[in-house]
mmCIF file of C-alpha atoms in Angstrom:
data_model
loop_
_atom_site.group_PDB
_atom_site.id
_atom_site.type_symbol
_atom_site.label_atom_id
_atom_site.label_comp_id
_atom_site.label_asym_id
_atom_site.label_seq_id
_atom_site.Cartn_x
_atom_site.Cartn_y
_atom_site.Cartn_z
ATOM 1 C CA UNK A 140 -26.331 -12.406 -4.552
ATOM 2 C CA UNK A 141 -22.603 -11.774 -4.598
ATOM 3 C CA UNK A 142 -21.480 -9.189 -2.062
ATOM 4 C CA UNK A 143 -20.542 -5.855 -3.619
ATOM 5 C CA UNK A 144 -16.789 -5.188 -3.576
ATOM 6 C CA UNK A 145 -15.061 -2.279 -1.878
ATOM 7 C CA UNK A 146 -14.402 -0.310 -5.072
ATOM 8 C CA UNK A 147 -18.071 -0.187 -6.250
ATOM 9 C CA UNK A 148 -19.153 0.831 -2.737
ATOM 10 C CA UNK A 149 -16.509 3.556 -2.666
ATOM 11 C CA UNK A 150 -17.636 4.868 -6.046
ATOM 12 C CA UNK A 151 -21.257 4.926 -4.847
ATOM 13 C CA UNK A 152 -20.148 6.726 -1.667
ATOM 14 C CA UNK A 153 -18.251 9.368 -3.647
ATOM 15 C CA UNK A 154 -21.173 9.962 -6.032
ATOM 16 C CA UNK A 155 -23.721 10.177 -3.195
ATOM 17 C CA UNK A 156 -21.388 12.469 -1.261
ATOM 18 C CA UNK A 157 -21.142 14.855 -4.223
ATOM 19 C CA UNK A 158 -24.931 14.794 -4.784
ATOM 20 C CA UNK A 159 -25.828 15.311 -1.111
ATOM 21 C CA UNK A 160 -23.223 18.056 -0.768
ATOM 22 C CA UNK A 161 -24.469 19.852 -3.895
ATOM 23 C CA UNK A 162 -28.129 19.631 -2.867
ATOM 24 C CA UNK A 163 -27.553 20.619 0.753
ATOM 25 C CA UNK A 164 -25.896 23.885 -0.267
ATOM 26 C CA UNK A 165 -29.235 25.292 -1.372
ATOM 27 C CA UNK A 166 -32.007 23.303 0.397
ATOM 28 C CA UNK A 167 -33.309 22.252 3.780
ATOM 29 C CA UNK A 168 -31.300 18.968 3.863
ATOM 30 C CA UNK A 169 -28.170 20.689 5.138
ATOM 31 C CA UNK A 170 -28.471 18.680 8.378
ATOM 32 C CA UNK A 171 -27.863 15.410 6.451
ATOM 33 C CA UNK A 172 -24.496 16.729 5.355
ATOM 34 C CA UNK A 173 -23.614 17.626 8.929
ATOM 35 C CA UNK A 174 -24.620 14.135 10.129
ATOM 36 C CA UNK A 175 -22.327 12.540 7.539
ATOM 37 C CA UNK A 176 -19.495 14.922 8.411
ATOM 38 C CA UNK A 177 -20.022 14.106 12.104
ATOM 39 C CA UNK A 178 -19.717 10.376 11.344
ATOM 40 C CA UNK A 179 -16.553 10.994 9.303
ATOM 41 C CA UNK A 180 -15.053 12.940 12.212
ATOM 42 C CA UNK A 181 -15.757 10.146 14.728
ATOM 43 C CA UNK A 182 -14.646 7.409 12.324
ATOM 44 C CA UNK A 183 -11.456 9.326 11.563
ATOM 45 C CA UNK A 184 -10.713 9.527 15.269
ATOM 46 C CA UNK A 185 -11.148 5.744 15.574
ATOM 47 C CA UNK A 186 -8.890 5.321 12.555
ATOM 48 C CA UNK A 187 -6.152 7.302 14.333
ATOM 49 C CA UNK A 188 -6.589 5.051 17.363
ATOM 50 C CA UNK A 189 -6.243 1.784 15.457
ATOM 51 C CA UNK A 190 -3.202 2.766 13.350
ATOM 52 C CA UNK A 191 -0.608 1.896 16.067
ATOM 53 C CA UNK A 192 -2.494 -1.368 16.673
ATOM 54 C CA UNK A 193 -2.199 -2.238 12.960
ATOM 55 C CA UNK A 194 1.537 -1.506 12.988
ATOM 56 C CA UNK A 195 2.309 -3.585 16.090
ATOM 57 C CA UNK A 196 -0.148 -6.348 15.208
ATOM 58 C CA UNK A 197 1.225 -6.930 11.721
ATOM 59 C CA UNK A 198 4.837 -5.738 11.653
ATOM 60 C CA UNK A 199 6.031 -7.509 14.818
ATOM 61 C CA UNK A 200 4.822 -11.047 13.915
ATOM 62 C CA UNK A 201 5.901 -10.469 10.302
ATOM 63 C CA UNK A 202 9.487 -9.701 11.321
ATOM 64 C CA UNK A 203 9.484 -12.642 13.761
ATOM 65 C CA UNK A 204 8.284 -15.051 11.052
ATOM 66 C CA UNK A 205 10.952 -13.810 8.638
ATOM 67 C CA UNK A 206 13.623 -14.280 11.261
ATOM 68 C CA UNK A 207 12.588 -17.875 11.929
ATOM 69 C CA UNK A 208 13.676 -18.806 8.420
ATOM 70 C CA UNK A 209 17.419 -19.169 8.407
ATOM 71 C CA UNK A 210 19.811 -18.899 5.525
ATOM 72 C CA UNK A 211 21.446 -16.410 3.238
ATOM 73 C CA UNK A 212 18.744 -16.860 0.578
ATOM 74 C CA UNK A 213 16.100 -15.333 2.832
ATOM 75 C CA UNK A 214 18.256 -12.260 3.452
ATOM 76 C CA UNK A 215 18.980 -11.904 -0.278
ATOM 77 C CA UNK A 216 15.296 -12.202 -1.220
ATOM 78 C CA UNK A 217 14.181 -9.748 1.481
ATOM 79 C CA UNK A 218 16.916 -7.277 0.491
ATOM 80 C CA UNK A 219 15.987 -7.431 -3.210
ATOM 81 C CA UNK A 220 12.285 -6.985 -2.374
ATOM 82 C CA UNK A 221 13.010 -3.990 -0.129
ATOM 83 C CA UNK A 222 15.364 -2.356 -2.645
ATOM 84 C CA UNK A 223 12.789 -2.893 -5.405
ATOM 85 C CA UNK A 224 10.077 -1.277 -3.280
ATOM 86 C CA UNK A 225 12.274 1.709 -2.373
ATOM 87 C CA UNK A 226 13.412 2.200 -5.980
ATOM 88 C CA UNK A 227 9.748 2.126 -7.045
ATOM 89 C CA UNK A 228 9.021 4.884 -4.523
ATOM 90 C CA UNK A 229 12.007 7.002 -5.548
ATOM 91 C CA UNK A 230 11.112 6.589 -9.238
ATOM 92 C CA UNK A 231 7.544 7.634 -8.466
ATOM 93 C CA UNK A 232 8.866 10.693 -6.620
ATOM 94 C CA UNK A 233 11.004 11.932 -9.511
ATOM 95 C CA UNK A 234 8.210 11.335 -12.018
ATOM 96 C CA UNK A 235 5.838 13.129 -9.684
ATOM 97 C CA UNK A 236 8.144 16.119 -9.260
ATOM 98 C CA UNK A 237 8.523 16.374 -13.046
ATOM 99 C CA UNK A 238 4.879 15.932 -14.028
ATOM 100 C CA UNK A 239 2.476 16.662 -11.164
ATOM 101 C CA UNK A 240 3.227 20.413 -10.828
ATOM 102 C CA UNK A 241 2.245 20.754 -14.506
ATOM 103 C CA UNK A 242 -1.191 19.162 -13.989
ATOM 104 C CA UNK A 243 -1.931 20.255 -10.407
ATOM 105 C CA UNK A 244 -2.022 23.922 -9.493
ATOM 106 C CA UNK A 245 -0.192 24.265 -6.193
ATOM 107 C CA UNK A 246 -2.500 25.158 -3.311
ATOM 108 C CA UNK A 247 -5.695 25.041 -5.365
ATOM 109 C CA UNK A 248 -7.565 23.250 -2.557
ATOM 110 C CA UNK A 249 -5.758 25.075 0.251
ATOM 111 C CA UNK A 250 -7.516 28.348 -0.573
ATOM 112 C CA UNK A 251 -10.252 29.564 1.754
ATOM 113 C CA UNK A 252 -13.407 27.483 1.364
ATOM 114 C CA UNK A 253 -16.763 28.947 0.383
ATOM 115 C CA UNK A 254 -18.493 27.149 3.299
ATOM 116 C CA UNK A 255 -16.866 25.473 6.293
ATOM 117 C CA UNK A 256 -19.022 22.471 7.199
ATOM 118 C CA UNK A 257 -18.525 21.448 10.833
ATOM 119 C CA UNK A 258 -19.678 18.250 12.589
ATOM 120 C CA UNK A 259 -22.427 18.473 15.225
ATOM 121 C CA UNK A 260 -20.002 17.115 17.795
ATOM 122 C CA UNK A 261 -16.657 15.316 17.910
ATOM 123 C CA UNK A 262 -15.318 12.356 19.866
ATOM 124 C CA UNK A 263 -11.623 12.175 20.684
ATOM 125 C CA UNK A 264 -10.173 8.644 20.747
ATOM 126 C CA UNK A 265 -6.512 8.977 21.643
ATOM 127 C CA UNK A 266 -4.157 6.336 20.195
ATOM 128 C CA UNK A 267 -2.361 4.165 22.755
ATOM 129 C CA UNK A 268 0.982 5.455 21.431
ATOM 130 C CA UNK A 269 2.469 7.510 18.611
ATOM 131 C CA UNK A 270 3.118 6.011 15.187
ATOM 132 C CA UNK A 271 6.928 6.111 15.443
ATOM 133 C CA UNK A 272 6.735 4.620 18.939
ATOM 134 C CA UNK A 273 4.588 1.815 17.530
ATOM 135 C CA UNK A 274 7.088 1.174 14.734
ATOM 136 C CA UNK A 275 10.038 1.004 17.150
ATOM 137 C CA UNK A 276 8.036 -1.261 19.453
ATOM 138 C CA UNK A 277 7.125 -3.523 16.515
ATOM 139 C CA UNK A 278 10.771 -3.803 15.388
ATOM 140 C CA UNK A 279 11.939 -4.529 18.941
ATOM 141 C CA UNK A 280 9.280 -7.188 19.509
ATOM 142 C CA UNK A 281 9.756 -8.755 16.077
ATOM 143 C CA UNK A 282 13.537 -8.996 16.302
ATOM 144 C CA UNK A 283 13.355 -10.102 19.931
ATOM 145 C CA UNK A 284 10.857 -12.890 19.224
ATOM 146 C CA UNK A 285 13.017 -14.029 16.322
ATOM 147 C CA UNK A 286 16.116 -14.147 18.526
ATOM 148 C CA UNK A 287 14.686 -15.927 21.579
ATOM 149 C CA UNK A 288 12.730 -18.361 19.394
ATOM 150 C CA UNK A 289 9.961 -18.469 21.999
ATOM 151 C CA UNK A 290 6.391 -19.421 21.174
ATOM 152 C CA UNK A 291 4.363 -17.795 23.967
ATOM 153 C CA UNK A 292 4.792 -14.145 23.012
ATOM 154 C CA UNK A 293 4.679 -14.911 19.269
ATOM 155 C CA UNK A 294 1.384 -16.774 19.648
ATOM 156 C CA UNK A 295 0.014 -13.880 21.725
ATOM 157 C CA UNK A 296 1.070 -11.393 19.055
ATOM 158 C CA UNK A 297 -0.553 -13.518 16.354
ATOM 159 C CA UNK A 298 -3.783 -13.576 18.367
ATOM 160 C CA UNK A 299 -3.542 -9.778 18.631
ATOM 161 C CA UNK A 300 -2.915 -9.672 14.877
ATOM 162 C CA UNK A 301 -6.111 -11.679 14.319
ATOM 163 C CA UNK A 302 -8.073 -9.255 16.508
ATOM 164 C CA UNK A 303 -6.751 -6.219 14.624
ATOM 165 C CA UNK A 304 -7.393 -7.905 11.261
ATOM 166 C CA UNK A 305 -10.953 -8.624 12.419
ATOM 167 C CA UNK A 306 -11.447 -4.936 13.277
ATOM 168 C CA UNK A 307 -10.017 -3.836 9.912
ATOM 169 C CA UNK A 308 -12.081 -6.353 7.949
ATOM 170 C CA UNK A 309 -15.393 -5.980 9.796
ATOM 171 C CA UNK A 310 -15.332 -2.365 10.990
ATOM 172 C CA UNK A 311 -12.847 -0.247 9.032
ATOM 173 C CA UNK A 312 -13.380 -1.606 5.509
ATOM 174 C CA UNK A 313 -17.231 -1.790 5.648
ATOM 175 C CA UNK A 314 -17.572 1.780 6.953
ATOM 176 C CA UNK A 315 -14.874 3.368 4.777
ATOM 177 C CA UNK A 316 -17.398 4.188 1.964
ATOM 178 C CA UNK A 317 -19.536 6.119 4.479
ATOM 179 C CA UNK A 318 -16.410 7.842 5.759
ATOM 180 C CA UNK A 319 -15.433 8.809 2.213
ATOM 181 C CA UNK A 320 -19.001 9.984 1.559
ATOM 182 C CA UNK A 321 -18.741 12.418 4.474
ATOM 183 C CA UNK A 322 -15.395 13.715 3.188
ATOM 184 C CA UNK A 323 -16.789 14.311 -0.309
ATOM 185 C CA UNK A 324 -19.863 16.001 1.161
ATOM 186 C CA UNK A 325 -17.552 18.443 2.931
ATOM 187 C CA UNK A 326 -15.483 19.004 -0.235
ATOM 188 C CA UNK A 327 -18.626 19.641 -2.297
ATOM 189 C CA UNK A 328 -20.164 22.057 0.201
ATOM 190 C CA UNK A 329 -16.812 23.883 0.406
ATOM 191 C CA UNK A 330 -16.722 24.228 -3.399
ATOM 192 C CA UNK A 331 -13.496 22.173 -3.738
ATOM 193 C CA UNK A 332 -14.804 18.964 -5.305
ATOM 194 C CA UNK A 333 -14.157 19.585 -9.009
ATOM 195 C CA UNK A 334 -10.610 20.800 -8.388
ATOM 196 C CA UNK A 335 -9.969 17.662 -6.319
ATOM 197 C CA UNK A 336 -11.430 15.268 -8.894
ATOM 198 C CA UNK A 337 -9.453 16.903 -11.710
ATOM 199 C CA UNK A 338 -6.203 16.591 -9.786
ATOM 200 C CA UNK A 339 -6.930 12.999 -8.788
ATOM 201 C CA UNK A 340 -7.669 11.943 -12.373
ATOM 202 C CA UNK A 341 -4.244 13.230 -13.442
ATOM 203 C CA UNK A 342 -2.502 11.376 -10.604
ATOM 204 C CA UNK A 343 -4.402 8.181 -11.449
ATOM 205 C CA UNK A 344 -3.323 8.165 -15.111
ATOM 206 C CA UNK A 345 0.323 8.845 -14.230
ATOM 207 C CA UNK A 346 0.552 6.098 -11.616
ATOM 208 C CA UNK A 347 -1.000 3.438 -13.874
ATOM 209 C CA UNK A 348 1.496 4.226 -16.656
ATOM 210 C CA UNK A 349 4.365 4.218 -14.168
ATOM 211 C CA UNK A 350 3.347 0.820 -12.769
ATOM 212 C CA UNK A 351 3.484 -0.719 -16.258
ATOM 213 C CA UNK A 352 6.842 0.971 -16.972
ATOM 214 C CA UNK A 353 8.267 -0.304 -13.690
ATOM 215 C CA UNK A 354 7.343 -3.893 -14.588
ATOM 216 C CA UNK A 355 9.223 -3.506 -17.870
ATOM 217 C CA UNK A 356 12.276 -2.261 -15.971
ATOM 218 C CA UNK A 357 12.069 -5.101 -13.423
ATOM 219 C CA UNK A 358 11.972 -7.768 -16.123
ATOM 220 C CA UNK A 359 14.648 -5.980 -18.131
ATOM 221 C CA UNK A 360 16.984 -6.181 -15.114
ATOM 222 C CA UNK A 361 15.998 -9.801 -14.417
ATOM 223 C CA UNK A 362 16.650 -10.701 -18.064
ATOM 224 C CA UNK A 363 20.012 -8.906 -18.092
ATOM 225 C CA UNK A 364 21.172 -10.737 -14.951
ATOM 226 C CA UNK A 365 19.847 -14.198 -15.818
ATOM 227 C CA UNK A 366 20.178 -14.174 -19.599
ATOM 228 C CA UNK A 367 16.479 -14.973 -20.049
ATOM 229 C CA UNK A 368 14.264 -13.191 -22.582
ATOM 230 C CA UNK A 369 12.511 -10.484 -20.503
ATOM 231 C CA UNK A 370 9.561 -10.081 -22.887
ATOM 232 C CA UNK A 371 8.946 -13.832 -22.918
ATOM 233 C CA UNK A 372 9.122 -13.959 -19.119
ATOM 234 C CA UNK A 373 6.741 -11.019 -18.820
ATOM 235 C CA UNK A 374 4.272 -12.716 -21.185
ATOM 236 C CA UNK A 375 4.467 -15.793 -18.969
ATOM 237 C CA UNK A 376 3.208 -13.676 -16.047
ATOM 238 C CA UNK A 377 0.049 -12.498 -17.855
ATOM 239 C CA UNK A 378 -2.250 -15.084 -16.148
ATOM 240 C CA UNK A 379 -1.005 -14.002 -12.715
ATOM 241 C CA UNK A 380 -1.436 -10.319 -13.618
ATOM 242 C CA UNK A 381 -5.069 -10.749 -14.631
ATOM 243 C CA UNK A 382 -5.825 -13.016 -11.688
ATOM 244 C CA UNK A 383 -4.557 -10.275 -9.375
ATOM 245 C CA UNK A 384 -6.711 -7.724 -11.222
ATOM 246 C CA UNK A 385 -9.763 -9.832 -10.420
ATOM 247 C CA UNK A 386 -8.972 -10.873 -6.850
ATOM 248 C CA UNK A 387 -7.240 -7.695 -5.589
ATOM 249 C CA UNK A 388 -5.222 -10.039 -3.372
ATOM 250 C CA UNK A 389 -1.575 -11.073 -3.612
ATOM 251 C CA UNK A 390 -2.276 -14.085 -1.381
ATOM 252 C CA UNK A 391 -5.150 -15.306 -3.541
ATOM 253 C CA UNK A 392 -2.947 -15.068 -6.646
ATOM 254 C CA UNK A 393 -0.115 -17.196 -5.210
ATOM 255 C CA UNK A 394 -1.270 -20.543 -6.749
ATOM 256 C CA UNK A 395 -1.482 -19.022 -10.251
ATOM 257 C CA UNK A 396 1.791 -17.139 -9.857
ATOM 258 C CA UNK A 397 3.605 -20.304 -8.750
ATOM 259 C CA UNK A 398 2.757 -21.924 -12.074
ATOM 260 C CA UNK A 399 3.630 -18.810 -14.098
ATOM 261 C CA UNK A 400 7.061 -18.494 -12.483
ATOM 262 C CA UNK A 401 7.751 -22.210 -12.973
ATOM 263 C CA UNK A 402 6.957 -21.877 -16.680
ATOM 264 C CA UNK A 403 9.555 -19.094 -16.855
ATOM 265 C CA UNK A 404 12.207 -21.680 -16.020
ATOM 266 C CA UNK A 405 12.715 -20.947 -12.317
ATOM 267 C CA UNK A 406 13.616 -23.989 -10.206
ATOM 268 C CA UNK A 407 10.875 -25.484 -8.031
ATOM 269 C CA UNK A 408 12.577 -24.880 -4.672
ATOM 270 C CA UNK A 409 13.112 -21.184 -5.460
ATOM 271 C CA UNK A 410 9.543 -20.787 -6.747
ATOM 272 C CA UNK A 411 8.046 -22.350 -3.622
ATOM 273 C CA UNK A 412 10.188 -20.115 -1.403
ATOM 274 C CA UNK A 413 10.239 -16.746 -3.178
ATOM 275 C CA UNK A 414 6.684 -16.380 -4.517
ATOM 276 C CA UNK A 415 4.818 -16.764 -1.178
ATOM 277 C CA UNK A 416 7.422 -14.649 0.638
ATOM 278 C CA UNK A 417 7.357 -11.794 -1.878
ATOM 279 C CA UNK A 418 3.546 -11.819 -1.871
ATOM 280 C CA UNK A 419 3.928 -10.417 1.647
ATOM 281 C CA UNK A 420 7.040 -8.234 1.543
ATOM 282 C CA UNK A 421 7.228 -6.908 -2.042
ATOM 283 C CA UNK A 422 4.668 -4.174 -2.731
ATOM 284 C CA UNK A 423 6.242 -1.979 -5.396
ATOM 285 C CA UNK A 424 2.883 -1.248 -7.064
ATOM 286 C CA UNK A 425 1.334 -0.003 -3.814
ATOM 287 C CA UNK A 426 4.413 2.094 -3.113
ATOM 288 C CA UNK A 427 4.175 3.834 -6.492
ATOM 289 C CA UNK A 428 0.527 4.635 -5.778
ATOM 290 C CA UNK A 429 1.069 5.892 -2.241
ATOM 291 C CA UNK A 430 4.040 8.100 -3.175
ATOM 292 C CA UNK A 431 2.382 9.711 -6.206
ATOM 293 C CA UNK A 432 -1.005 10.089 -4.516
ATOM 294 C CA UNK A 433 0.508 11.640 -1.387
ATOM 295 C CA UNK A 434 2.491 14.083 -3.540
ATOM 296 C CA UNK A 435 -0.696 15.026 -5.372
ATOM 297 C CA UNK A 436 -2.545 15.650 -2.102
ATOM 298 C CA UNK A 437 0.354 17.730 -0.786
ATOM 299 C CA UNK A 438 0.485 19.883 -3.930
ATOM 300 C CA UNK A 439 -3.274 20.447 -3.845
ATOM 301 C CA UNK A 440 -2.962 21.718 -0.290
ATOM 302 C CA UNK A 441 -0.036 24.043 -0.922
ATOM 303 C CA UNK A 442 2.686 21.768 0.501
ATOM 304 C CA UNK A 443 5.946 21.146 -1.350
ATOM 305 C CA UNK A 444 6.810 17.409 -1.602
ATOM 306 C CA UNK A 445 10.582 17.861 -1.431
ATOM 307 C CA UNK A 446 13.066 14.991 -1.529
ATOM 308 C CA UNK A 447 14.038 15.754 2.083
ATOM 309 C CA UNK A 448 10.445 15.065 3.126
ATOM 310 C CA UNK A 449 9.629 12.183 0.771
ATOM 311 C CA UNK A 450 12.836 10.109 0.948
ATOM 312 C CA UNK A 451 12.521 9.163 4.650
ATOM 313 C CA UNK A 452 8.817 8.463 4.007
ATOM 314 C CA UNK A 453 9.720 6.096 1.138
ATOM 315 C CA UNK A 454 12.336 4.274 3.238
ATOM 316 C CA UNK A 455 9.837 3.721 6.055
ATOM 317 C CA UNK A 456 7.075 2.841 3.610
ATOM 318 C CA UNK A 457 9.168 -0.045 2.268
ATOM 319 C CA UNK A 458 9.285 -1.520 5.779
ATOM 320 C CA UNK A 459 5.724 -0.690 6.780
ATOM 321 C CA UNK A 460 4.295 -2.370 3.687
ATOM 322 C CA UNK A 461 5.170 -5.677 5.373
ATOM 323 C CA UNK A 462 2.338 -4.807 7.764
ATOM 324 C CA UNK A 463 -0.253 -4.601 4.997
ATOM 325 C CA UNK A 464 -3.189 -6.891 5.868
ATOM 326 C CA UNK A 465 -4.149 -9.324 3.112
ATOM 327 C CA UNK A 466 -7.431 -7.583 2.354
ATOM 328 C CA UNK A 467 -8.454 -4.989 -0.252
ATOM 329 C CA UNK A 468 -7.153 -1.614 0.910
ATOM 330 C CA UNK A 469 -4.676 -3.186 3.337
ATOM 331 C CA UNK A 470 -1.700 -1.353 1.847
ATOM 332 C CA UNK A 471 -3.064 2.132 2.449
ATOM 333 C CA UNK A 472 -4.343 1.149 5.914
ATOM 334 C CA UNK A 473 -0.822 0.112 6.929
ATOM 335 C CA UNK A 474 0.607 3.403 5.632
ATOM 336 C CA UNK A 475 -1.857 5.771 7.344
ATOM 337 C CA UNK A 476 0.427 6.148 10.337
ATOM 338 C CA UNK A 477 3.323 7.335 8.178
ATOM 339 C CA UNK A 478 1.041 9.697 6.256
ATOM 340 C CA UNK A 479 -0.151 11.155 9.537
ATOM 341 C CA UNK A 480 3.197 11.428 11.342
ATOM 342 C CA UNK A 481 5.736 12.003 8.562
ATOM 343 C CA UNK A 482 3.653 13.955 6.006
ATOM 344 C CA UNK A 483 1.270 15.511 8.585
ATOM 345 C CA UNK A 484 -1.866 14.454 6.691
ATOM 346 C CA UNK A 485 -5.206 15.438 8.199
ATOM 347 C CA UNK A 486 -8.197 13.063 8.405
ATOM 348 C CA UNK A 487 -9.762 14.343 5.137
ATOM 349 C CA UNK A 488 -6.408 13.968 3.372
ATOM 350 C CA UNK A 489 -6.084 10.396 4.667
ATOM 351 C CA UNK A 490 -9.619 9.726 3.404
ATOM 352 C CA UNK A 491 -8.668 10.949 -0.062
ATOM 353 C CA UNK A 492 -5.662 8.619 -0.007
ATOM 354 C CA UNK A 493 -7.917 5.675 0.857
ATOM 355 C CA UNK A 494 -10.234 6.550 -2.050
ATOM 356 C CA UNK A 495 -7.445 6.900 -4.617
ATOM 357 C CA UNK A 496 -5.694 3.734 -3.463
ATOM 358 C CA UNK A 497 -8.930 1.732 -3.674
ATOM 359 C CA UNK A 498 -9.601 3.003 -7.200
ATOM 360 C CA UNK A 499 -6.375 1.398 -8.453
ATOM 361 C CA UNK A 500 -6.041 -1.445 -5.931
ATOM 362 C CA UNK A 501 -6.429 -4.111 -8.619
ATOM 363 C CA UNK A 502 -3.621 -2.638 -10.739
ATOM 364 C CA UNK A 503 -1.338 -2.096 -7.744
ATOM 365 C CA UNK A 504 -1.805 -5.705 -6.638
ATOM 366 C CA UNK A 505 -1.181 -6.945 -10.197
ATOM 367 C CA UNK A 506 2.059 -4.934 -10.302
ATOM 368 C CA UNK A 507 3.154 -6.379 -6.955
ATOM 369 C CA UNK A 508 2.455 -9.979 -7.994
ATOM 370 C CA UNK A 509 3.997 -9.717 -11.464
ATOM 371 C CA UNK A 510 7.126 -8.118 -10.018
ATOM 372 C CA UNK A 511 7.504 -11.125 -7.697
ATOM 373 C CA UNK A 512 8.235 -13.220 -10.784
ATOM 374 C CA UNK A 513 11.178 -10.967 -11.702
ATOM 375 C CA UNK A 514 12.626 -11.285 -8.199
ATOM 376 C CA UNK A 515 12.266 -15.075 -8.392
ATOM 377 C CA UNK A 516 14.308 -15.112 -11.633
ATOM 378 C CA UNK A 517 17.104 -13.060 -10.028
ATOM 379 C CA UNK A 518 17.176 -15.155 -6.828
ATOM 380 C CA UNK A 519 17.170 -18.360 -8.894
ATOM 381 C CA UNK A 520 20.204 -17.119 -10.835
ATOM 382 C CA UNK A 521 22.046 -16.161 -7.609
ATOM 383 C CA UNK A 522 21.196 -19.513 -5.981
ATOM 384 C CA UNK A 523 22.290 -21.386 -9.115
ATOM 385 C CA UNK A 524 25.665 -19.642 -9.143
ATOM 386 C CA UNK A 525 26.112 -20.553 -5.482
ATOM 387 C CA UNK A 526 25.392 -24.209 -6.197
ATOM 388 C CA UNK A 527 27.785 -24.238 -9.143
ATOM 389 C CA UNK A 528 30.556 -22.692 -7.033
ATOM 390 C CA UNK A 529 29.951 -25.325 -4.371
ATOM 391 C CA UNK A 530 30.212 -28.125 -6.920
ATOM 392 C CA UNK A 531 33.410 -26.604 -8.353
ATOM 393 C CA UNK A 532 35.040 -26.466 -4.898
ATOM 394 C CA UNK A 533 34.001 -30.061 -4.263
ATOM 395 C CA UNK A 534 35.515 -31.249 -7.581
ATOM 396 C CA UNK A 535 38.791 -29.425 -6.930
ATOM 397 C CA UNK A 536 38.986 -30.945 -3.455
ATOM 398 C CA UNK A 537 38.576 -34.425 -4.903
ATOM 399 C CA UNK A 538 41.238 -33.775 -7.551
ATOM 400 C CA UNK A 539 43.656 -32.611 -4.891
#
């Protein structure tokens, strides 16, 4: 029997959490709710502990690997991918500011709860360092390993990366549905669940529409720069889009996307370079989701998602997305540290972010992958102009 995916297990966890929470408010099974809330508290503490490990384990080797590739084309591709990700976040912010306050009543979940469900006990697992310290350490290690071109430390960091990925894949991801169940039990017992679900449904619809609109903009820009037909190019990416919907993995979609981008007239050397690279560093779809979802959570809890708060978060998110493990839910796992440190999200709020991200993970991944094709078209045009200029200089030199 095929193993059940993360999304179905999360949905089951949410439904069971609502049922158990509703029943326990009026029967003798109240202790079950407290057991689940106790597990969520302990698991959340472990999650806080592993966040710096995820940042160091994935960002540092990622930066080192990027630095090993020399050439202007790498810098251009990375810059375009980063700018695209940041613009996606800023766009999501302005759409969120315009629309979310109309569909989410500010502070509707921040009001005093009917019942405050506490865990039986709590376990404190302190992180080895703060999130910002981990980010600075990751940048220093990554840039340093790239500069010294040594193998010993890089291989050690990659082993550490494998250990962290193992913990995420075999501990965090499998137990996330139970963690979410405990959070929804607490929300149901507190009488907040229907307000939360209503707000989340509004956020979900907005972010899906925005992801599609952003793809149209990306291909419009790529078409304007390269002279290609943007609609035709976007149609050529349909197989990659639907493959990503099914696999929920940018890495698993690379073989299909390589063929789609080639059919859009991009040269082979650019395709082979840009598509695998952008599968790692270009996550515009995830950024749209994380920005809108975090704004929704902030509004529900009476916080104002101002530009002064969100802009630094978006800038850091564009970098931190490089750390996203290549597993379902990896994007939100890599961003938990920023949510905790920059937006001051509590454990339940982080759990809600995990749930919302997982519910659209297929569409976010499909947006990421399809957008890679637009970047490949732009880079191919820039590289082609460079080659033509080189040939022109060579001809003039011969004539002279």
